[in-house]
XYZ file of C-alpha atoms in Angstrom:
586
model
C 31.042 -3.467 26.456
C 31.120 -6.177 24.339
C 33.239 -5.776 21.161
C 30.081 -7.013 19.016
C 27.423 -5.049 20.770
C 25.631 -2.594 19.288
C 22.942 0.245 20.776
C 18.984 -0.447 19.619
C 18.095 2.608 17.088
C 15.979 5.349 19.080
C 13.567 7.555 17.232
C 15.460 11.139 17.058
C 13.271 14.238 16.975
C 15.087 16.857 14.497
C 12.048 17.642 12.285
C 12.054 21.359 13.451
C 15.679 22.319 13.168
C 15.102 20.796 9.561
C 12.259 23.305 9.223
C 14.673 26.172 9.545
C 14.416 27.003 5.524
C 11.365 28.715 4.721
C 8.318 27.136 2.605
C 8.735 30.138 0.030
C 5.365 31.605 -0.949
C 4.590 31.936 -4.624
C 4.658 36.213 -5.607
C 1.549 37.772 -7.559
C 1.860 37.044 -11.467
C 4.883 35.183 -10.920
C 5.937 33.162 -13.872
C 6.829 29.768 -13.008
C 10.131 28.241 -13.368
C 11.428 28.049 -16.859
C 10.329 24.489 -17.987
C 7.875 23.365 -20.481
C 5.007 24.831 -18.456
C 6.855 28.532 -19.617
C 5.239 28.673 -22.394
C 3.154 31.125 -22.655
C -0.850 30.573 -22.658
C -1.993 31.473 -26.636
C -5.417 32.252 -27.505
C -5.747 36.161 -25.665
C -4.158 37.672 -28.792
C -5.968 37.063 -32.271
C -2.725 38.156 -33.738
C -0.174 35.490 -32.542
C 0.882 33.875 -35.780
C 0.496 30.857 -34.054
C -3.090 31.075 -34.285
C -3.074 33.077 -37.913
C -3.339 30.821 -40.637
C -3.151 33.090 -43.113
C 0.504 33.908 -42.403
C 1.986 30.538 -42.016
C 4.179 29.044 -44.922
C 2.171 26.375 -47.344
C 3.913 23.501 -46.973
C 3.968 19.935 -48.185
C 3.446 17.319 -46.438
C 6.762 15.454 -47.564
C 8.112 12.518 -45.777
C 10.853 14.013 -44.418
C 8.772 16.343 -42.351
C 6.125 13.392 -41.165
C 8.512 10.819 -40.258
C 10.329 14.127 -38.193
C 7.233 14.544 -36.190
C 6.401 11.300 -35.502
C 9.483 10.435 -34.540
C 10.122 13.086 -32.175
C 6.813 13.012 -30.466
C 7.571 8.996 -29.817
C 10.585 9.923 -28.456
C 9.655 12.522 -26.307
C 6.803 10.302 -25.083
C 9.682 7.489 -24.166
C 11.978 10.576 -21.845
C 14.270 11.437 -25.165
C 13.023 14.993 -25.336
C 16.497 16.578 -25.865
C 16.783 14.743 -28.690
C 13.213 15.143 -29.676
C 13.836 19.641 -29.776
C 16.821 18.885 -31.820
C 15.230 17.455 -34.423
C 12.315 20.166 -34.266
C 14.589 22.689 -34.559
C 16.235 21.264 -37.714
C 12.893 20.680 -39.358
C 11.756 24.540 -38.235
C 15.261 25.655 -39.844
C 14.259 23.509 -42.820
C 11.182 24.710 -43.386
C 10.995 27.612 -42.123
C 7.365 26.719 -40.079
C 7.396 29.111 -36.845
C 5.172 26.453 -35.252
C 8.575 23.717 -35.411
C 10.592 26.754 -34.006
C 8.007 26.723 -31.159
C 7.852 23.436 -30.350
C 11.310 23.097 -30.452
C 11.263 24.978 -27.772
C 8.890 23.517 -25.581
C 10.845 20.523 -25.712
C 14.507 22.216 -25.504
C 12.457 24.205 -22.189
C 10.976 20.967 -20.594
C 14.430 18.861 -21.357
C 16.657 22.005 -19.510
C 18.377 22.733 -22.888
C 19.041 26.508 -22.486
C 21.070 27.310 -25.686
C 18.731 24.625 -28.024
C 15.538 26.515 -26.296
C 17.014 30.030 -27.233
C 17.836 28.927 -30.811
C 14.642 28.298 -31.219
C 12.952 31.279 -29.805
C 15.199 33.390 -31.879
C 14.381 31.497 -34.679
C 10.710 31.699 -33.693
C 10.877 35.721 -33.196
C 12.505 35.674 -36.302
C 9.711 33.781 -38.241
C 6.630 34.944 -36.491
C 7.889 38.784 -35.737
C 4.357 39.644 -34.427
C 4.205 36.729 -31.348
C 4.518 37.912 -28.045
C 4.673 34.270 -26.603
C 8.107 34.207 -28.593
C 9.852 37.457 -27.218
C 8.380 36.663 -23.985
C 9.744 33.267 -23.880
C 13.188 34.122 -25.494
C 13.970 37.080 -22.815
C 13.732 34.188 -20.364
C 15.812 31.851 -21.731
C 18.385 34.386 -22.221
C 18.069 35.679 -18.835
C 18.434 31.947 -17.627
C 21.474 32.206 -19.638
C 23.225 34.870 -18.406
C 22.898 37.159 -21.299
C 21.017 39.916 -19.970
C 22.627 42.535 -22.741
C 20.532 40.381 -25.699
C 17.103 40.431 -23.718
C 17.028 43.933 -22.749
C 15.405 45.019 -25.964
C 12.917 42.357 -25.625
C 12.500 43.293 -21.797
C 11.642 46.794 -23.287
C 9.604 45.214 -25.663
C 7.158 43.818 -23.493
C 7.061 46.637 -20.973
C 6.173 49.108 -23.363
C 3.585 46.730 -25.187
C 1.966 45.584 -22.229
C 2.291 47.303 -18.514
C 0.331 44.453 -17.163
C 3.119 42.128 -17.851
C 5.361 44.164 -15.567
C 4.839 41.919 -12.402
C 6.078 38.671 -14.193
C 8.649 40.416 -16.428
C 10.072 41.607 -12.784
C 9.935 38.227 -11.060
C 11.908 36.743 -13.482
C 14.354 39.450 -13.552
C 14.448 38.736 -9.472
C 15.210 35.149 -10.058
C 17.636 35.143 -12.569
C 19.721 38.129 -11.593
C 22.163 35.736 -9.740
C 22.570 34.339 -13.313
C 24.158 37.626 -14.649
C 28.084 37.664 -15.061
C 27.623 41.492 -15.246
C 26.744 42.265 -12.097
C 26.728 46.217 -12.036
C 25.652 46.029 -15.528
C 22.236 44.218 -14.322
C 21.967 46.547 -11.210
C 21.757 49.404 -13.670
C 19.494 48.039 -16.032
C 16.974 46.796 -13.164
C 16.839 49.916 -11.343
C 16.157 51.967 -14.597
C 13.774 49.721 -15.396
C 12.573 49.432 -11.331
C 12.264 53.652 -11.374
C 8.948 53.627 -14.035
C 7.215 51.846 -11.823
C 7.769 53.371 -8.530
C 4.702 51.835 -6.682
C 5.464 47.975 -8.338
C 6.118 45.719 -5.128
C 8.081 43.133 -8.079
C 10.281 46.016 -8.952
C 10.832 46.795 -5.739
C 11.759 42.773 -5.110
C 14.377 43.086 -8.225
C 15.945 45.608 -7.362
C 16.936 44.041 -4.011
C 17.717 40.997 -5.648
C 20.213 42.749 -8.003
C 21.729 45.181 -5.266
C 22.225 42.587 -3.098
C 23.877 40.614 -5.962
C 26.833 43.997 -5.675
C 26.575 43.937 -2.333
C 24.408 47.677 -2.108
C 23.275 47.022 1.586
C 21.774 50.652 1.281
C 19.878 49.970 -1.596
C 18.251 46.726 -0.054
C 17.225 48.555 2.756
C 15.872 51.343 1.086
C 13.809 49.004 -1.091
C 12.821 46.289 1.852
C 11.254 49.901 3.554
C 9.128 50.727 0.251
C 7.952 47.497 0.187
C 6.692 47.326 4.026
C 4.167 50.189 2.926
C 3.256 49.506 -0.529
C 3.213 45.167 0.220
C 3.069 44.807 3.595
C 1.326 41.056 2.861
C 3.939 39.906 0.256
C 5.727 37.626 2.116
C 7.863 36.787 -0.325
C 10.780 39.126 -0.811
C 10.988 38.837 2.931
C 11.548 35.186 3.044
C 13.999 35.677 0.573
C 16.150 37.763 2.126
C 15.811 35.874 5.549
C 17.310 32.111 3.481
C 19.999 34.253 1.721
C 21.089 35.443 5.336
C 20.639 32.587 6.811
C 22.889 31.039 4.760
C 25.805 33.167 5.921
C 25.173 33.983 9.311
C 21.736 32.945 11.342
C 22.091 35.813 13.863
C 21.677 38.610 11.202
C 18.703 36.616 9.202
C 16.912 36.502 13.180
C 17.340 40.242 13.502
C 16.262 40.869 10.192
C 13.452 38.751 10.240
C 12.435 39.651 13.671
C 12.213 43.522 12.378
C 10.157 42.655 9.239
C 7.350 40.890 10.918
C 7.451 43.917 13.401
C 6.346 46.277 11.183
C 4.441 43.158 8.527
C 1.622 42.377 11.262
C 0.012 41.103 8.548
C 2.385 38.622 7.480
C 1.626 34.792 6.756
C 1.576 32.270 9.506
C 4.817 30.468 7.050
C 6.189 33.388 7.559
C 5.644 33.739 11.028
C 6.645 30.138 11.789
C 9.978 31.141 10.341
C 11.339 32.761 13.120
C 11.235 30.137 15.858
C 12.288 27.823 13.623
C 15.105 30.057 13.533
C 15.536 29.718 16.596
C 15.797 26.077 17.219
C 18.322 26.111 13.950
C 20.899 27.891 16.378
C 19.570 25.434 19.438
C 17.821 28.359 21.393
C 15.323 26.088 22.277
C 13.367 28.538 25.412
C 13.365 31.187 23.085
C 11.780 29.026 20.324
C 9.440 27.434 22.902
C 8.171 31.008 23.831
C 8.118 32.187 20.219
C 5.424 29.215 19.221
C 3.476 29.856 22.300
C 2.746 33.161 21.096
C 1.621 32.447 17.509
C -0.854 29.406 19.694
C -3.060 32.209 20.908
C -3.853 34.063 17.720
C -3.786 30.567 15.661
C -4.652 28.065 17.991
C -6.293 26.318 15.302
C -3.477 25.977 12.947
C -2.096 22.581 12.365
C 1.438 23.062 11.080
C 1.814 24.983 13.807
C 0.365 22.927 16.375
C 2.848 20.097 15.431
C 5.887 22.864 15.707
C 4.747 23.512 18.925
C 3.974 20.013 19.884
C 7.728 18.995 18.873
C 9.160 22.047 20.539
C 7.529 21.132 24.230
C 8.886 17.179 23.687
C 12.167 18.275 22.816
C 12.213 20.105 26.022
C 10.526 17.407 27.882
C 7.365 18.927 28.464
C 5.472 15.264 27.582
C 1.950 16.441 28.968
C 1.584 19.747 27.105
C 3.377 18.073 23.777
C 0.867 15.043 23.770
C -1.858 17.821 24.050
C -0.564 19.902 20.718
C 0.456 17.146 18.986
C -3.028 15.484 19.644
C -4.748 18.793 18.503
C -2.425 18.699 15.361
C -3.616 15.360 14.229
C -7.427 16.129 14.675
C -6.627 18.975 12.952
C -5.675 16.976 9.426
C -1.642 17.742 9.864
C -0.253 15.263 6.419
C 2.289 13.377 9.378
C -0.778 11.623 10.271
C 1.426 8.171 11.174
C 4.285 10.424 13.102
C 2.281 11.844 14.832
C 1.123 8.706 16.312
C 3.758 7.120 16.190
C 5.092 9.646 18.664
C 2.027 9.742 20.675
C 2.582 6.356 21.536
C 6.005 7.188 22.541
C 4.569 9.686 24.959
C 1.846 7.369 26.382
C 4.965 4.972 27.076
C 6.829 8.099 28.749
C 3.978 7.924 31.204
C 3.722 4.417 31.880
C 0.146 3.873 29.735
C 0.635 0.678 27.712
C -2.744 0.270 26.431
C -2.550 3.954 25.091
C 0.446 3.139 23.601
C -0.332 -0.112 22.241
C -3.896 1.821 20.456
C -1.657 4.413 18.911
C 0.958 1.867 17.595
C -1.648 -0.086 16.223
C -3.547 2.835 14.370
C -0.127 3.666 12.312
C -0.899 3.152 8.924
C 2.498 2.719 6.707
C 5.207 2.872 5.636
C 8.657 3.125 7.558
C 6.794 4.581 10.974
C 4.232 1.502 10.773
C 7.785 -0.745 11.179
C 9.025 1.501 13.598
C 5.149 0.894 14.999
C 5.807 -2.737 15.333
C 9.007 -2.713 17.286
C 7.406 -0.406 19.807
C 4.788 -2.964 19.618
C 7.220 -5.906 20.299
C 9.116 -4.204 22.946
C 5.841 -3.782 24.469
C 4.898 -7.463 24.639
C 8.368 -8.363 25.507
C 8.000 -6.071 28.152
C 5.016 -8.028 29.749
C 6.595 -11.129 29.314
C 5.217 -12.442 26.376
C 8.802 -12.809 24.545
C 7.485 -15.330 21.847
C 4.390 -13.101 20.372
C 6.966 -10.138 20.052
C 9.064 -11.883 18.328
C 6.574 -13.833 16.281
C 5.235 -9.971 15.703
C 8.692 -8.856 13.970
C 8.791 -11.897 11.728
C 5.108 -11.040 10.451
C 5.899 -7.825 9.126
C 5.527 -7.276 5.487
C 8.528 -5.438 4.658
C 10.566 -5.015 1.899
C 14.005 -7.242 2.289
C 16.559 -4.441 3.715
C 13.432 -3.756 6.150
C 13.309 -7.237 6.657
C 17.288 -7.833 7.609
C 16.626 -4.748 10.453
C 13.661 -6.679 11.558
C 15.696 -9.671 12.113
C 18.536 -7.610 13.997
C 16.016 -5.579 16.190
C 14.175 -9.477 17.023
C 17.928 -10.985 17.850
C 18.195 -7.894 20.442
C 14.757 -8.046 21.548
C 15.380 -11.248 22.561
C 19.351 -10.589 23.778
C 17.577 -8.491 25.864
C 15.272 -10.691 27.674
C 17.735 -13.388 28.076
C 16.359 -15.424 25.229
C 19.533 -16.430 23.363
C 18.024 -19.605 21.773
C 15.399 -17.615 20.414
C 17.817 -15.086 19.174
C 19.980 -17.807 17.342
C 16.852 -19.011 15.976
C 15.736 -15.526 14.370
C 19.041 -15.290 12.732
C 19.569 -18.539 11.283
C 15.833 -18.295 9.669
C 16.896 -14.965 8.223
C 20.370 -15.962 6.789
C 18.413 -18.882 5.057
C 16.609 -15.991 3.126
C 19.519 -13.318 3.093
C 22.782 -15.117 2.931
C 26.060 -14.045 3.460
C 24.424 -10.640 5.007
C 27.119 -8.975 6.940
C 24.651 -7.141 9.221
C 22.696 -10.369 10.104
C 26.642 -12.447 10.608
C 28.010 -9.559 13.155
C 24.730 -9.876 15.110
C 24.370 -13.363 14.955
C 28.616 -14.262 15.985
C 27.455 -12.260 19.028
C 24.892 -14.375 19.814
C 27.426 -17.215 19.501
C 30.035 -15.541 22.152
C 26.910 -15.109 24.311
C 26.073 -18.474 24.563
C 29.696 -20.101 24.489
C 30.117 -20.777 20.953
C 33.294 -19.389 20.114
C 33.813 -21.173 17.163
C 30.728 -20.446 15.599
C 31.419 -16.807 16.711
C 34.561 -16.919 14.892
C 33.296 -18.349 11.654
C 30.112 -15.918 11.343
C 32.577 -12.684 11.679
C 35.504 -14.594 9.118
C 32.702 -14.312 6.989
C 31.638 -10.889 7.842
C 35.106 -9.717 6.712
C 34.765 -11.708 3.229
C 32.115 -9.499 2.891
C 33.561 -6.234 3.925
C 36.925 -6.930 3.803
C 39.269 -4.863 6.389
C 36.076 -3.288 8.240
C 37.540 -2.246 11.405
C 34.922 -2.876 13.341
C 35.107 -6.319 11.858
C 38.015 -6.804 12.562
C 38.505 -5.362 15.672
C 35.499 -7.976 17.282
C 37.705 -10.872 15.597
C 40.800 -9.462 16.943
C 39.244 -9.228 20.572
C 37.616 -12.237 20.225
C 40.734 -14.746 19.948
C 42.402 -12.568 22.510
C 39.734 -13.194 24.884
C 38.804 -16.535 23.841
C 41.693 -18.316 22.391
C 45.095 -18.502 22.845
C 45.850 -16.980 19.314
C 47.659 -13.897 20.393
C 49.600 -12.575 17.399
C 46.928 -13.044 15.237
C 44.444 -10.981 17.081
C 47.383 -8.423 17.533
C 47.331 -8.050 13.777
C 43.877 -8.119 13.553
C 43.273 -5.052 16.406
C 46.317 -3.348 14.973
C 45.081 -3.071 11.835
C 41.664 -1.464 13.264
C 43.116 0.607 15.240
C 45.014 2.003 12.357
C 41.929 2.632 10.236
C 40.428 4.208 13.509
C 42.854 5.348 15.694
C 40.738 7.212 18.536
C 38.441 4.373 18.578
C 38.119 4.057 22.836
C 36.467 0.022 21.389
C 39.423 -1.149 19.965
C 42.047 0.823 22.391
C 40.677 -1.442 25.019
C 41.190 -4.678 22.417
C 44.525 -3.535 22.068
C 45.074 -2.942 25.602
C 43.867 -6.358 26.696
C 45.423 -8.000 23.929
C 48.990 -6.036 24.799
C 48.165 -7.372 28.853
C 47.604 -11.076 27.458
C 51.302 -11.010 26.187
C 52.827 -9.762 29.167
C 53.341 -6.449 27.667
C 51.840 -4.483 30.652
C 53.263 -1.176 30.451
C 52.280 -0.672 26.859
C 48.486 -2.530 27.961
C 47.635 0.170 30.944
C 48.442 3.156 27.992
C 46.225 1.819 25.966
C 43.501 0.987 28.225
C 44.222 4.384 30.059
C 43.455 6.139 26.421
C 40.452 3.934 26.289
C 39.320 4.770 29.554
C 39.509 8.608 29.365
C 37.643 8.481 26.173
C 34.988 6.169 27.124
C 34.827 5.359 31.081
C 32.785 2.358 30.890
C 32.893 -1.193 33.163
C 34.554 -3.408 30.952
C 36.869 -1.064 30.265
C 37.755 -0.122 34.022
C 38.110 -4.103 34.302
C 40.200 -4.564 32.389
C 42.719 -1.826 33.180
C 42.510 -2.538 37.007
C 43.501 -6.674 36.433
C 46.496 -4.092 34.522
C 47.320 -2.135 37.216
C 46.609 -4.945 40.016
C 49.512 -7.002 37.584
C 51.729 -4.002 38.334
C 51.495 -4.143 41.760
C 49.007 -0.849 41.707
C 46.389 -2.500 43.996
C 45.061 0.394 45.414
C 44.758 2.084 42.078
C 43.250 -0.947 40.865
C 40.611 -0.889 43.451
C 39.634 2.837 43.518
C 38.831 2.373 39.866
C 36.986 -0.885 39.966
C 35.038 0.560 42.983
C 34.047 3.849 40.728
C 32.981 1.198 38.112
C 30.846 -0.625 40.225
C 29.068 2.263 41.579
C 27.791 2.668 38.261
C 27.185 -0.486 37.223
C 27.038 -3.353 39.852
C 25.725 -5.747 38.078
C 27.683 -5.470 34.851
C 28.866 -9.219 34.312
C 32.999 -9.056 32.920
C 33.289 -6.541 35.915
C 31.563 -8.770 38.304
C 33.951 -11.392 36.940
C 36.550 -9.717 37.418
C 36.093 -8.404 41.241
C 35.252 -11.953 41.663
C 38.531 -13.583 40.227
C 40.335 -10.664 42.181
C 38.379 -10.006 45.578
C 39.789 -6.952 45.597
């Protein structure tokens, strides 16, 4: 346990827990969220003003007005768009043009401005009376902005005018209830609103959306039951409900969920998927495994699920049927085209087939899995002895230059691990000629220096690791342990580990520093409680050497040798515990 090691990075799999949130699907007529792409499609009503020439004001052309325009149009072109409405909205007040007030609010819409974009509407409305586009526009931007009592009449408005509108109108009522500070006061104005039109799934949905907002369990319930006959294909209120529970506790949004698709056996596969990805959320991984096996047999086609599946069976270290789902996924077209192969290769390695590993490392196409590609690739070759290429391999990669310092460290431990120090020295120094002063590339490369007896240079490369991140513990702590262990400089490694130790007090690493620091200036008593906190935390060889040479030092030889016997079982061939029995012969 060397106080400068550190573990090789391992490829994690925690893409399905991450998978836990629903993919939401978009409701019939649903309005999109409020942004430029609001407004309203013209050109369905002949009477918009907008499109009426007759009725818009005769105005000159003066240079106030031209330069306005072209101004704000260049600087909404160059991202200065909430500066751009502001200026429409003075020229619209100006002039009194309702085709200013609406672009205005286009701009106030698309740059997030709620209370420029409902100036403007009103302003609009107020101008051009007749446009629906306006009142349709400005009840959203006031819903957006919690002032449901102002939109209500325009809510009205549009209900009586136009039934058909009665989906969107709802879905936007759905998604901005949460918005409301009146709480009960929206609850009563949705579900008088919800009651003329009985057979509406959206009404239904905003009506759940505002009782749940007053906590009316019976009223969600009530509604989510309406809505399993009328919609029993609209996913969406159902995934709704299912993230808002999930939120709070995972156990209820399972049950509920579980109970909707009972009686939705219609549902979408999305929604489907949901609930074993429930499942591994709250690490019931059999459950989750059983729950994808299911949806296989009526969708064994599906790719997204396929993956799930494929995931599900490696995470429970069922390689053979995982490689067969997650091979069926690719063919399939699943977008993780490069992951997947990526981890294909990792299961062809799992079963000892280097040339089918080596063809589906190779095939990865880019990005951050075609690096993680290469150092499969590398440990490969090292693997068959061909130490040079691999590392040659790393340095090839075209990476950018943070990829490029990794590269270096994952070559210097490639090579650590084969026994090739020189070559690991020689990785390093190349990349600190291109990165100076790097603190990852210093750390890795003063190990390399212990390693091979330079102490010195050790010493030097993490000095200047701590000008770099001044009072790192871990920095500090490998200095601290290194003059202990190397030198003869025992007060200032003291400092050095004390000071770690302070910034990380549990740290089992630099308990053991402080330990064997403690035991090299005859303070034994206060060394074995140390290392004894070090050990209990973290029973590993170095450790357990270093506390027996303790205990042997207090005359607690048989101690010493039960525990140095324990630690060998484990690990004969560690080297500072072979050392030690060696020095000792216990």
């Amino acid at each position: 346990m060397n106080r400068l090691s550190r573990p090789l990075s391992i490829l994690l799999i925690a893409l399905l827990a991450g998978c836990a949130q629903l993919k939401t699907p978009a409701p019939t007529d649903a309005a999109k969220p409020a942004t430029q792409q609001d407004a309203v499609k013209e050109g369905d009503d002949k009477d918009d003003t907008v499109e009426n020439e007759a009725k818009l004001p005769k105005l000159a052309l003066t240079p106030s007005i031209f330069y306005g325009v072209l101004a704000s149009e260049i600087g909404a072109q160059r991202g200065q768009v909430g500066s751009a409405a502001a200026t429409y909205l003075d020229l619209a007040q100006s002039t009194n043009d309702p085709r200013l007030a609406r672009r205005a609010a286009e701009m106030a819409l698309f740059a997030g401005q709620v209370k420029v974009a409902a100036d403007a509407l009103t302003l609009w409305v107020k101008l051009d009376p007749e446009s629906h586009a306006a009142r349709e526009q400005l009840f959203i931007v006031l819903l957006r902005a919690g002032r449901l009592a102002e939109s209500r009449p325009l809510i009205e408005e549009v209900l009586m005018r136009d039934p058909s509108r009665a989906p969107a109108v709802f879905v936007q009522l759905a998604r901005l209830a949460s918005r409301q500070s009146d709480k009960p006061g929206t609850f009563a104005l949705v579900r008088e609103l919800a009651e003329r039109f009985p057979a509406l799934p959206e009404a239904r949905f905003a009506l759940i959306t505002v009782a749940a907002e007053v906590d009316d369990q019976a009223t969600v319930d009530a509604e989510f039951d309406k809505l399993a006959k009328i919609a029993p294909k609209w996913d969406l209120p159902v995934a709704w409900q299912v993230d808002r529970l999930r939120r709070g506790n995972v156990d209820a949004s399972l049950a509920f969920l579980k109970a909707e698709l009972a009686r939705r056996p219609a549902a979408g596969i999305d929604l489907k998927m949901a609930y074993p990805r429930l499942l591994v959320s709250v690490k019931r991984y059999d459950e989750a495994r059983a729950e994808f096996g299911k949806l296989l047999k009526p969708y064994p086609d599906n790719a997204d699920l396929l993956y799930a599946a494929g995931l599900m069976d490696y995470q429970l270290k069922d390689t053979q049927n995982a490689e067969k789902l997650l091979s069926e996924a690719l063919k399939r077209g699943h977008p993780e085209a490069d992951f997947l192969r990526l981890t294909l290769g990792q299961l062809a390695e799992e079963r000892g087939d280097a040339t089918a590993a080596r063809g589906w490392y190779e095939s990865v196409a880019s990005g951050q899995h075609k690096l993680q590609a290469q150092l499969r690739l590398a440990s490969i070759d090292a693997e068959a002895g061909f130490i040079g290429p691999a590392i040659a391999r790393l340095e090839a990669v075209n990476a950018s230059s943070n990829d490029k310092i990794a590269l270096a460290q994952s070559a210097s431990q490639l090579a650590r691990q084969y026994k090739r120090n020189d070559l690991a020295e020689r990785v390093l120094d190349k990349a600190l000629v291109s990165y100076p002063n790097t603190p990852e590339l210093l750390y890795e490369r003063a190990l390399v220096h212990e390693i091979r007896g330079n102490y010195a240079g050790a010493e030097r490369d993490l000095r200047a690791f701590l000008i770099e991140k001044p009072g790192d513990p871990v920095g500090e702590n490998a200095l601290g342990y290194l003059l202990a262990n190397r030198t003869q400089r025992y007060k200032e490694a003291h400092a050095l580990i004390a000071r770690a130790l302070k910034a990380d007090p549990e740290n089992a690493t630099i308990l053991d520093s402080m330990g064997w620091v403690l035991y090299h200036q005859g303070r034994l008593k206060a060394a074995r409680g140390y290392l004894e906190r070090a050990w209990n935390a973290m029973p590993d060889p170095e450790i357990a050497a270093h506390l027996g040479e303790v205990l042997w030092k207090l005359g607690q030889r048989d101690e010493a040798r039960a525990l140095w016997q324990k630690a060998a079982a484990a690990a004969p061939d560690h080297p500072v515990l072979k050392d030690t029995l060696k020095r000792f012969q216990p």
